[in-house]
Amino acid sequence: MTVISAPYEINVDDVFVDLLPVFDVPLFLKCEGINLAGSVKLKAALEMVLAAERDGMLTPGDVLVESSSGNLGVALSMIAAHRGYGFVCVTDSRCNPASRRLMESFGARVLVISRPDKHRGLLGARIDYVQRLVDYDPNYVWLNQYVNPHNWLAHYRSTGPAVAAQFPEVDVLFVGAGTTGTLMGCARYFRETRPQTRIVAVDSVGSVTFGGPALTRHIPGLGAGVRPQLLDDGLVDDVVMVPERDTLESCQTLAQRGFLFGGSTGTVVSGALRWLAGRPEGERLTAVALSPDQGDRYLDSVYDPAWVEERFGAPHTWDAVPAAPADDLPPLVTSAG
């Protein structure tokens, strides 16, 4: 029997999905969302909070404030509620409604930025507003996931070793790029312990992280309108840029096999499949991809046909699993008896 006293003590770190039956490609997907925060961001959030407490930066009565597109905000709101801090999340209009409601359920205040910075987009506008908040009130504490070394240290200490424990001979690891904390932590771990493992970053088309032009993006999670300060290009062996339409297709294909993952996971899987398709025929690789999140918070977006059609046109794979014709269904019984 497992007994916990803190919500963040539940974080399953050793579940992998074999995607061969789904995509006919040898690829293992490490599930990082099996925790009460629902995403990989729980690791970085907890590491940053505990480090701030040890350093005396975070003390009783303080209010955490952070910029987040959703997942980190949920993790921080849960941790703040348990440890007795206030929390203000500065997000933008792309944040999923479910993530906003979750944060507010934990007692957090969610501020939504709708006007992007002229040169740095919505992310730049979010960061500017957080800076105004901490300048205004000394009780606001900004962990700043974009520069905080404990962001990547969380994955150097846990995620990388967890992959290596299950796949000691892993040839290639696919990691999504947001703040690049997960990417840098895993890259540094494998560079030191198994440098022959290739680290492939997966990013969304429209993100500027790896030098591409800034374009409109609709799916929160991966990608950035400002180049992440944590990023060290020299630790990345390759980069795959994924159009958001491909993200949707991967999510839908997985859902049709019973796996409901988030938009960030759909991007990582799509990027991994594209990279593996370009390898020489017959080459055998042990390939692992990191799944950052689960799909329940994307029911109002990625998994909503109306939302998808409004932004991307009719989804290609929505009807791949046929439903029974309406005329063949028995009538509904609505009487109260």
JSON list of C-alpha atoms in Angstrom, two decimals, residues 4 6 34 62 81 83 86 106 114 118 124 248 279 288 296 309 331:
[
{"chain": "A", "resi": 4, "resn": "ILE", "atom": "CA", "xyz": [1.21, 9.89, 0.55]},
{"chain": "A", "resi": 6, "resn": "ALA", "atom": "CA", "xyz": [1.69, 15.53, -0.53]},
{"chain": "A", "resi": 34, "resn": "ILE", "atom": "CA", "xyz": [1.07, 10.06, -14.80]},
{"chain": "A", "resi": 62, "resn": "ASP", "atom": "CA", "xyz": [5.08, 34.90, -0.24]},
{"chain": "A", "resi": 81, "resn": "ALA", "atom": "CA", "xyz": [-1.75, 25.15, -2.39]},
{"chain": "A", "resi": 83, "resn": "ARG", "atom": "CA", "xyz": [2.81, 24.30, 0.82]},
{"chain": "A", "resi": 86, "resn": "GLY", "atom": "CA", "xyz": [-0.36, 32.12, -3.03]},
{"chain": "A", "resi": 106, "resn": "PHE", "atom": "CA", "xyz": [-6.35, 25.18, -6.39]},
{"chain": "A", "resi": 114, "resn": "SER", "atom": "CA", "xyz": [-4.34, 38.94, -25.01]},
{"chain": "A", "resi": 118, "resn": "LYS", "atom": "CA", "xyz": [5.29, 43.65, -31.19]},
{"chain": "A", "resi": 124, "resn": "GLY", "atom": "CA", "xyz": [7.27, 38.39, -24.39]},
{"chain": "A", "resi": 248, "resn": "LEU", "atom": "CA", "xyz": [-3.50, 17.01, -34.56]},
{"chain": "A", "resi": 279, "resn": "ARG", "atom": "CA", "xyz": [16.62, 6.95, -41.74]},
{"chain": "A", "resi": 288, "resn": "VAL", "atom": "CA", "xyz": [12.47, 6.71, -27.23]},
{"chain": "A", "resi": 296, "resn": "ASP", "atom": "CA", "xyz": [-7.88, 15.55, -20.89]},
{"chain": "A", "resi": 309, "resn": "GLU", "atom": "CA", "xyz": [-12.10, 22.99, -38.14]},
{"chain": "A", "resi": 331, "resn": "PRO", "atom": "CA", "xyz": [-34.57, 5.73, -29.25]}
]
